[in-house]
Coordinates of C-alpha atoms in Angstrom, one line a residue:
M203 CA 95.7 1.0 145.1
H204 CA 96.5 2.2 148.7
F205 CA 95.7 5.8 147.8
K206 CA 92.3 4.8 146.4
R207 CA 91.5 2.7 149.5
D208 CA 92.7 5.4 151.8
L209 CA 90.4 7.8 149.8
T210 CA 87.5 5.6 149.9
L211 CA 88.0 5.4 153.4
Q212 CA 88.1 8.9 153.9
M213 CA 85.0 9.4 151.9
D214 CA 83.2 7.1 154.0
Q215 CA 84.3 8.8 157.0
L216 CA 83.2 11.9 155.9
I217 CA 79.8 10.7 155.0
Q218 CA 79.4 9.1 158.4
S219 CA 80.5 12.1 160.2
L220 CA 77.8 14.3 158.0
S221 CA 75.3 12.1 158.8
Y222 CA 74.9 13.0 162.5
P223 CA 74.2 16.8 161.7
I224 CA 72.1 16.4 158.5
G225 CA 70.2 13.2 160.0
F226 CA 69.6 15.5 163.3
A227 CA 68.5 18.6 161.1
V228 CA 66.1 16.6 159.0
V229 CA 64.3 14.3 161.7
L230 CA 64.0 17.3 164.1
G231 CA 63.0 19.6 161.5
I232 CA 60.2 17.3 160.5
V233 CA 58.8 16.7 164.0
V234 CA 59.3 20.4 164.7
F235 CA 57.5 21.9 161.6
V236 CA 54.4 19.3 162.6
H237 CA 54.4 20.5 166.2
E238 CA 54.5 24.3 165.1
Y239 CA 52.4 23.8 162.1
G240 CA 49.6 22.9 164.7
H241 CA 50.0 26.2 166.4
Y242 CA 49.8 28.1 163.2
W243 CA 47.0 26.2 161.7
V244 CA 44.6 26.4 164.8
A245 CA 45.9 30.2 165.3
R246 CA 44.8 30.9 161.8
R247 CA 41.4 29.3 162.2
C248 CA 40.8 31.5 165.4
G249 CA 41.7 34.6 163.6
V250 CA 45.1 35.4 165.2
T251 CA 47.6 37.1 163.3
V252 CA 50.7 34.7 162.9
E253 CA 53.8 37.2 162.5
T254 CA 56.8 34.2 162.4
F255 CA 57.0 30.7 161.9
S256 CA 60.6 29.6 162.3
I257 CA 62.2 26.0 162.3
G258 CA 65.2 26.6 164.5
F259 CA 66.3 29.7 166.6
G260 CA 68.8 32.4 166.3
P261 CA 69.8 34.2 163.0
E262 CA 67.8 33.7 159.7
I263 CA 69.4 31.4 157.1
F264 CA 66.9 31.8 154.6
G265 CA 63.0 32.5 154.5
W266 CA 60.0 34.1 152.6
T267 CA 57.0 36.3 153.6
A268 CA 53.7 34.8 152.6
K269 CA 50.7 37.0 151.5
S270 CA 49.4 36.5 154.7
G271 CA 52.2 38.5 156.3
T272 CA 53.8 35.5 158.0
R273 CA 57.6 35.5 158.0
W274 CA 58.3 31.5 157.0
K275 CA 62.2 31.0 157.9
V276 CA 64.9 28.5 158.7
S277 CA 67.3 29.3 161.5
L278 CA 70.6 28.7 162.4
L279 CA 70.4 26.6 165.3
P280 CA 68.3 23.3 164.7
L281 CA 67.1 22.9 168.2
G282 CA 63.4 23.3 168.1
G283 CA 61.2 26.1 166.6
Y284 CA 58.6 28.6 167.3
V285 CA 55.5 30.3 166.2
K286 CA 55.3 34.2 167.4
M287 CA 51.9 35.7 167.0
Y288 CA 50.8 39.4 167.1
G289 CA 50.8 40.7 170.4
D290 CA 53.5 38.1 172.1
A291 CA 56.3 39.7 173.7
D292 CA 58.8 36.9 172.5
A293 CA 58.7 33.5 170.9
T294 CA 57.7 31.6 174.2
S295 CA 53.7 33.6 174.3
A296 CA 54.9 34.3 177.8
G297 CA 53.1 37.7 177.7
G298 CA 52.4 40.4 176.0
S299 CA 49.7 43.0 174.6
A300 CA 46.0 41.6 174.2
A301 CA 45.3 44.7 172.1
D302 CA 44.4 44.0 168.4
D303 CA 45.4 46.7 165.6
P304 CA 42.5 47.9 163.5
A305 CA 44.7 50.1 161.4
T306 CA 46.5 47.0 160.1
G307 CA 43.7 44.4 160.8
K308 CA 46.1 42.5 163.0
V309 CA 44.4 40.2 165.9
S310 CA 46.3 39.6 168.9
F311 CA 46.8 36.0 170.4
H312 CA 46.3 37.1 174.0
G313 CA 43.1 39.2 173.2
R314 CA 41.5 35.8 172.1
P315 CA 39.0 34.0 174.7
V316 CA 40.7 31.5 177.0
K317 CA 39.3 28.3 174.8
A318 CA 40.7 29.6 171.9
R319 CA 44.2 30.3 173.5
A320 CA 44.1 26.9 175.0
A321 CA 43.3 25.4 171.5
I322 CA 45.9 26.9 169.7
V323 CA 48.5 25.8 172.5
A324 CA 47.3 22.2 172.6
A325 CA 47.2 22.0 168.8
G326 CA 51.0 21.5 168.9
P327 CA 51.0 18.4 170.8
V328 CA 48.1 17.2 169.0
F329 CA 49.5 17.3 165.9
N330 CA 52.4 15.4 166.8
F331 CA 50.3 12.4 167.9
I332 CA 48.3 12.7 164.7
Y333 CA 51.4 12.7 162.6
A334 CA 52.8 9.7 164.6
I335 CA 49.4 8.0 163.9
V336 CA 49.7 8.9 160.0
A337 CA 53.2 7.9 159.7
L338 CA 52.8 4.5 161.8
A339 CA 49.7 3.6 159.5
A340 CA 51.4 4.5 156.3
L341 CA 54.3 2.2 157.6
Y342 CA 52.0 -0.7 158.3
M343 CA 50.1 -0.3 154.8
I344 CA 53.3 0.0 152.8
W345 CA 55.9 -2.0 154.2
G346 CA 53.9 -4.0 156.8
Q347 CA 53.9 -4.5 160.8
Q348 CA 56.2 -6.9 162.2
T349 CA 54.0 -9.0 164.1
T350 CA 55.3 -11.6 166.4
P351 CA 53.0 -14.7 167.9
A352 CA 53.1 -14.5 171.6
V353 CA 54.5 -18.2 171.6
I354 CA 57.6 -19.0 173.3
G355 CA 60.2 -20.4 171.1
N356 CA 63.1 -20.6 173.8
V357 CA 63.3 -20.5 177.4
L358 CA 66.8 -19.6 178.9
E359 CA 68.3 -21.6 181.7
N360 CA 68.2 -20.2 185.1
S361 CA 66.0 -17.2 184.1
P362 CA 62.9 -16.1 185.8
A363 CA 60.8 -17.8 182.9
A364 CA 62.4 -21.2 183.7
A365 CA 61.8 -20.8 187.4
A366 CA 58.2 -20.4 186.7
G367 CA 57.9 -23.0 184.8
L368 CA 57.4 -21.7 181.4
E369 CA 58.2 -23.9 178.4
P370 CA 58.7 -23.8 174.7
G371 CA 55.3 -23.8 172.9
D372 CA 53.4 -22.3 175.6
R373 CA 51.2 -19.1 174.3
V374 CA 50.8 -16.4 176.5
T375 CA 47.5 -14.8 176.2
G376 CA 47.3 -12.3 179.1
V377 CA 49.7 -10.3 181.1
D378 CA 48.1 -9.0 184.6
G379 CA 44.8 -9.5 183.4
R380 CA 45.3 -7.4 180.0
P381 CA 45.1 -9.5 176.8
V382 CA 48.0 -10.1 174.8
A383 CA 48.2 -10.8 170.8
R384 CA 51.6 -10.1 170.1
F385 CA 55.2 -11.0 171.4
E386 CA 55.5 -7.3 171.3
D387 CA 52.6 -6.9 173.9
L388 CA 54.4 -9.1 176.2
Q389 CA 57.4 -7.2 175.9
T390 CA 56.0 -3.9 176.3
A391 CA 54.1 -5.0 179.6
V392 CA 57.3 -6.4 181.1
V393 CA 59.6 -3.4 180.2
A394 CA 56.9 -0.8 181.4
G395 CA 56.5 -2.8 184.8
N396 CA 60.5 -1.8 185.1
G397 CA 61.3 -5.0 187.2
K398 CA 58.0 -5.2 189.0
P399 CA 56.3 -8.9 189.3
V400 CA 53.9 -10.1 186.6
T401 CA 51.2 -12.6 186.1
L402 CA 50.9 -14.4 183.0
E403 CA 48.1 -16.2 181.6
V404 CA 49.6 -19.0 179.6
D405 CA 47.9 -21.5 177.0
R406 CA 49.6 -25.0 177.2
D407 CA 47.9 -27.7 175.1
G408 CA 44.5 -25.8 175.6
R409 CA 44.3 -25.5 179.2
V410 CA 45.1 -21.8 180.9
I411 CA 47.8 -21.6 183.3
S412 CA 48.5 -18.8 185.6
M413 CA 52.2 -18.1 186.4
S414 CA 54.0 -15.3 188.6
L415 CA 57.5 -14.2 188.0
T416 CA 59.6 -11.3 189.0
P417 CA 61.9 -10.2 185.8
E418 CA 65.6 -9.5 186.3
M419 CA 67.2 -6.4 185.1
V420 CA 69.8 -6.8 182.8
S421 CA 72.2 -4.5 180.6
V422 CA 71.2 -4.2 176.9
D423 CA 72.9 -2.3 174.2
D424 CA 70.7 -0.7 171.6
R425 CA 71.0 -0.3 167.7
F426 CA 72.8 2.9 168.6
G427 CA 75.4 1.6 171.1
N428 CA 73.7 2.9 174.3
T429 CA 73.5 0.7 177.3
H430 CA 70.4 0.6 179.1
Q431 CA 69.0 -1.2 182.1
M432 CA 66.0 -3.4 181.0
P433 CA 63.8 -6.0 182.8
R434 CA 64.1 -9.7 181.2
I435 CA 62.3 -12.8 182.0
G436 CA 64.5 -15.1 179.7
I437 CA 62.3 -16.0 176.8
S438 CA 62.4 -15.4 173.2
A439 CA 59.6 -15.6 170.3
S440 CA 59.1 -18.5 168.1
G441 CA 59.2 -16.4 165.0
T442 CA 58.4 -13.4 163.2
E443 CA 56.4 -11.9 160.1
W444 CA 55.8 -8.9 158.1
V445 CA 52.2 -8.5 157.6
R446 CA 50.9 -5.8 155.2
Q447 CA 47.7 -4.2 156.6
G448 CA 44.5 -2.4 155.1
P449 CA 43.6 1.0 156.0
V450 CA 41.2 0.5 158.9
E451 CA 43.5 -2.1 160.4
A452 CA 46.5 0.0 160.0
V453 CA 45.2 3.1 161.5
T454 CA 43.5 1.2 164.2
G455 CA 46.9 -0.5 165.2
A456 CA 48.7 3.0 164.6
V457 CA 46.5 4.4 167.3
R458 CA 47.1 1.5 169.7
E459 CA 50.9 1.5 169.4
T460 CA 50.7 5.5 169.9
V461 CA 48.6 5.0 173.0
S462 CA 50.9 2.1 174.4
I463 CA 53.8 4.3 173.9
V464 CA 52.2 7.4 175.5
A465 CA 50.9 5.3 178.6
M466 CA 54.4 3.5 179.0
T467 CA 56.2 6.7 178.8
F468 CA 54.0 8.4 181.3
G469 CA 54.6 5.6 183.5
A470 CA 58.2 5.9 183.2
V471 CA 58.3 9.8 183.8
G472 CA 56.1 9.2 187.0
E473 CA 58.5 6.4 188.2
M474 CA 61.5 8.8 187.6
I475 CA 59.9 11.8 189.6
A476 CA 58.6 9.1 192.5
G477 CA 62.6 7.9 192.5
T478 CA 61.7 4.5 191.6
R479 CA 63.3 4.6 188.1
G480 CA 66.5 6.0 187.2
T481 CA 67.1 9.0 184.9
E482 CA 69.7 7.7 182.8
E483 CA 67.5 6.7 180.0
L484 CA 67.0 10.2 179.2
A485 CA 68.5 11.4 175.8
G486 CA 69.5 14.8 175.1
V487 CA 70.4 16.6 171.9
I488 CA 73.7 14.7 171.4
G489 CA 71.8 11.5 171.8
I490 CA 69.2 12.5 169.3
A491 CA 71.8 13.5 167.0
Q492 CA 73.5 10.4 167.2
M493 CA 70.4 8.1 166.6
S494 CA 69.2 10.4 163.7
G495 CA 72.6 9.9 162.0
E496 CA 72.4 6.1 162.5
V497 CA 68.6 6.2 161.5
V498 CA 69.1 8.0 158.1
R499 CA 71.7 5.6 156.9
M500 CA 69.3 2.8 157.3
S501 CA 66.0 3.0 155.5
V502 CA 63.2 5.5 154.6
A503 CA 60.9 3.0 156.7
T504 CA 63.1 3.2 159.6
V505 CA 63.5 7.3 159.4
I506 CA 59.6 7.3 159.3
W507 CA 59.3 5.0 162.3
F508 CA 62.0 7.2 164.4
T509 CA 60.2 10.5 163.4
A510 CA 57.0 9.0 165.0
M511 CA 58.6 8.1 167.9
L512 CA 60.2 11.4 168.4
S513 CA 57.0 13.0 167.6
I514 CA 55.0 11.3 170.4
N515 CA 57.7 12.1 172.8
L516 CA 57.8 15.7 171.9
G517 CA 54.2 16.1 172.0
L518 CA 54.3 14.3 175.5
I519 CA 57.1 16.5 176.7
N520 CA 55.1 19.7 175.8
L521 CA 52.2 18.5 177.5
L522 CA 54.0 18.3 180.9
P523 CA 52.5 21.1 183.2
V524 CA 55.7 23.0 183.4
P525 CA 55.5 26.7 182.8
L526 CA 57.3 27.7 179.5
L527 CA 56.1 24.6 177.8
D528 CA 52.5 24.1 176.3
G529 CA 51.4 22.1 179.1
G530 CA 52.2 24.8 181.3
H531 CA 50.6 27.7 179.4
L532 CA 47.5 25.1 179.6
A533 CA 47.5 24.9 183.2
F534 CA 47.6 28.8 183.4
Y535 CA 44.8 29.0 180.9
A536 CA 42.5 26.3 183.1
A537 CA 43.2 28.5 186.2
E538 CA 42.2 31.5 184.3
A539 CA 39.0 29.6 182.9
A540 CA 38.2 28.2 187.0
R541 CA 38.8 31.8 188.3
G542 CA 37.2 34.0 185.8
R543 CA 40.3 36.2 185.4
P544 CA 44.0 35.3 184.3
L545 CA 46.5 34.7 187.2
S546 CA 48.5 37.9 188.0
Q547 CA 51.6 39.0 186.2
R548 CA 53.8 38.3 189.3
A549 CA 52.6 34.5 189.5
Q550 CA 52.8 33.9 185.8
E551 CA 56.3 35.3 185.8
Y552 CA 57.7 33.3 188.5
G553 CA 56.0 30.3 187.1
F554 CA 58.1 30.9 184.0
R555 CA 61.2 31.4 185.9
F556 CA 60.5 28.0 187.6
G557 CA 60.0 26.4 184.1
L558 CA 62.9 27.8 182.8
V559 CA 65.0 26.5 185.7
L560 CA 63.3 23.0 185.2
V561 CA 63.9 22.8 181.7
L562 CA 67.4 23.7 181.9
T563 CA 67.9 21.2 184.6
L564 CA 66.3 18.3 182.3
M565 CA 68.5 19.5 179.3
I566 CA 71.6 19.4 181.7
V567 CA 70.7 16.0 183.0
A568 CA 69.9 14.7 179.4
T569 CA 73.3 16.0 177.9
W570 CA 75.2 14.4 180.9
N571 CA 73.6 11.1 180.3
D572 CA 74.5 11.6 176.5
L573 CA 78.1 12.4 177.3
V574 CA 78.3 9.1 179.6
R575 CA 77.0 6.7 177.1
L576 CA 79.6 8.3 174.3
R577 CA 82.3 7.8 177.2
V578 CA 83.4 11.3 177.0
V579 CA 83.2 11.7 180.6
D580 CA 85.5 8.5 180.8
Y581 CA 87.8 10.2 178.6
L582 CA 88.0 13.4 180.3
A583 CA 88.2 11.9 183.6
G584 CA 91.3 9.9 182.0
L585 CA 93.2 12.8 181.3
F586 CA 93.2 13.9 185.0
T587 CA 94.0 10.8 186.6

């Protein structure tokens, strides 16, 4: 009996340990495929020859060559992907030849008009947003959307809400002049403010009352065991319900949710750049792998939701005007359109070097955050003290 229990425990531990790399590869693979397929699809529509479509980097694990001549493959390092088009010097499309090959009929990416190149580059992030909307809409139609009326169920003692005079049964109808339909809308507005004062419009027995309060910052553990500093006003909802939606309502809700996340994320990035918000919220490859492993052990709906969130964030990151990312390419094309000619090779080279340093720095910061959350830093520090 002890042997059976030990064997079962070992199997459970093996499955749990395998869920992280497998979950990471599956979840990131879906999001990366969507992004790269956006580049591929528009490139083909613009007549550009696509030589390679790769999920992952490094040596090829397996693949096949399509009739179009594109090599579709899965590579060893599941840290992203790329589409290499004819004329590219490398997988980043940082430079190359603009000449087509009449003998083979191959068409160079760099020889296309600036509008076509911009459309190809922008298609990656755009497809990420489209995927998120489709995934969320499917969730709302099949499983339903968790809807919580913006009615206060409980007010914590000695909280900002209690100090402002909020009471159970109050219905919040607006935050800082913006209408609120769900409790989640109120939470989003408070979190986006990152501790800044907010003004609530409250319906109490038919009377509309305006109340101002300043959220307090508290430590919150998420479902993945990570600790974050989050603003809190000290109220809970009166209840929740799952509501299945029709196609139009589901798509509308998915668009609204995507726009809300985009706005909140841009706001958070802006605050980090300005120095008013810490960078400890950034998650790197290790953090995403941990979250992916937890997600794949929950439910299909949770996996779909997580890939939608990751897809939005991947689209946003790539739109940052940083050379090496899609946004950096778009910035170069905007300059080319305004000047009537491309920036010099020297300027572009320096730009891509700067972008590489910035991206590597961001990766280092995010990975450090992951190690701190997993207490690896505390463990290593303990070895030398």
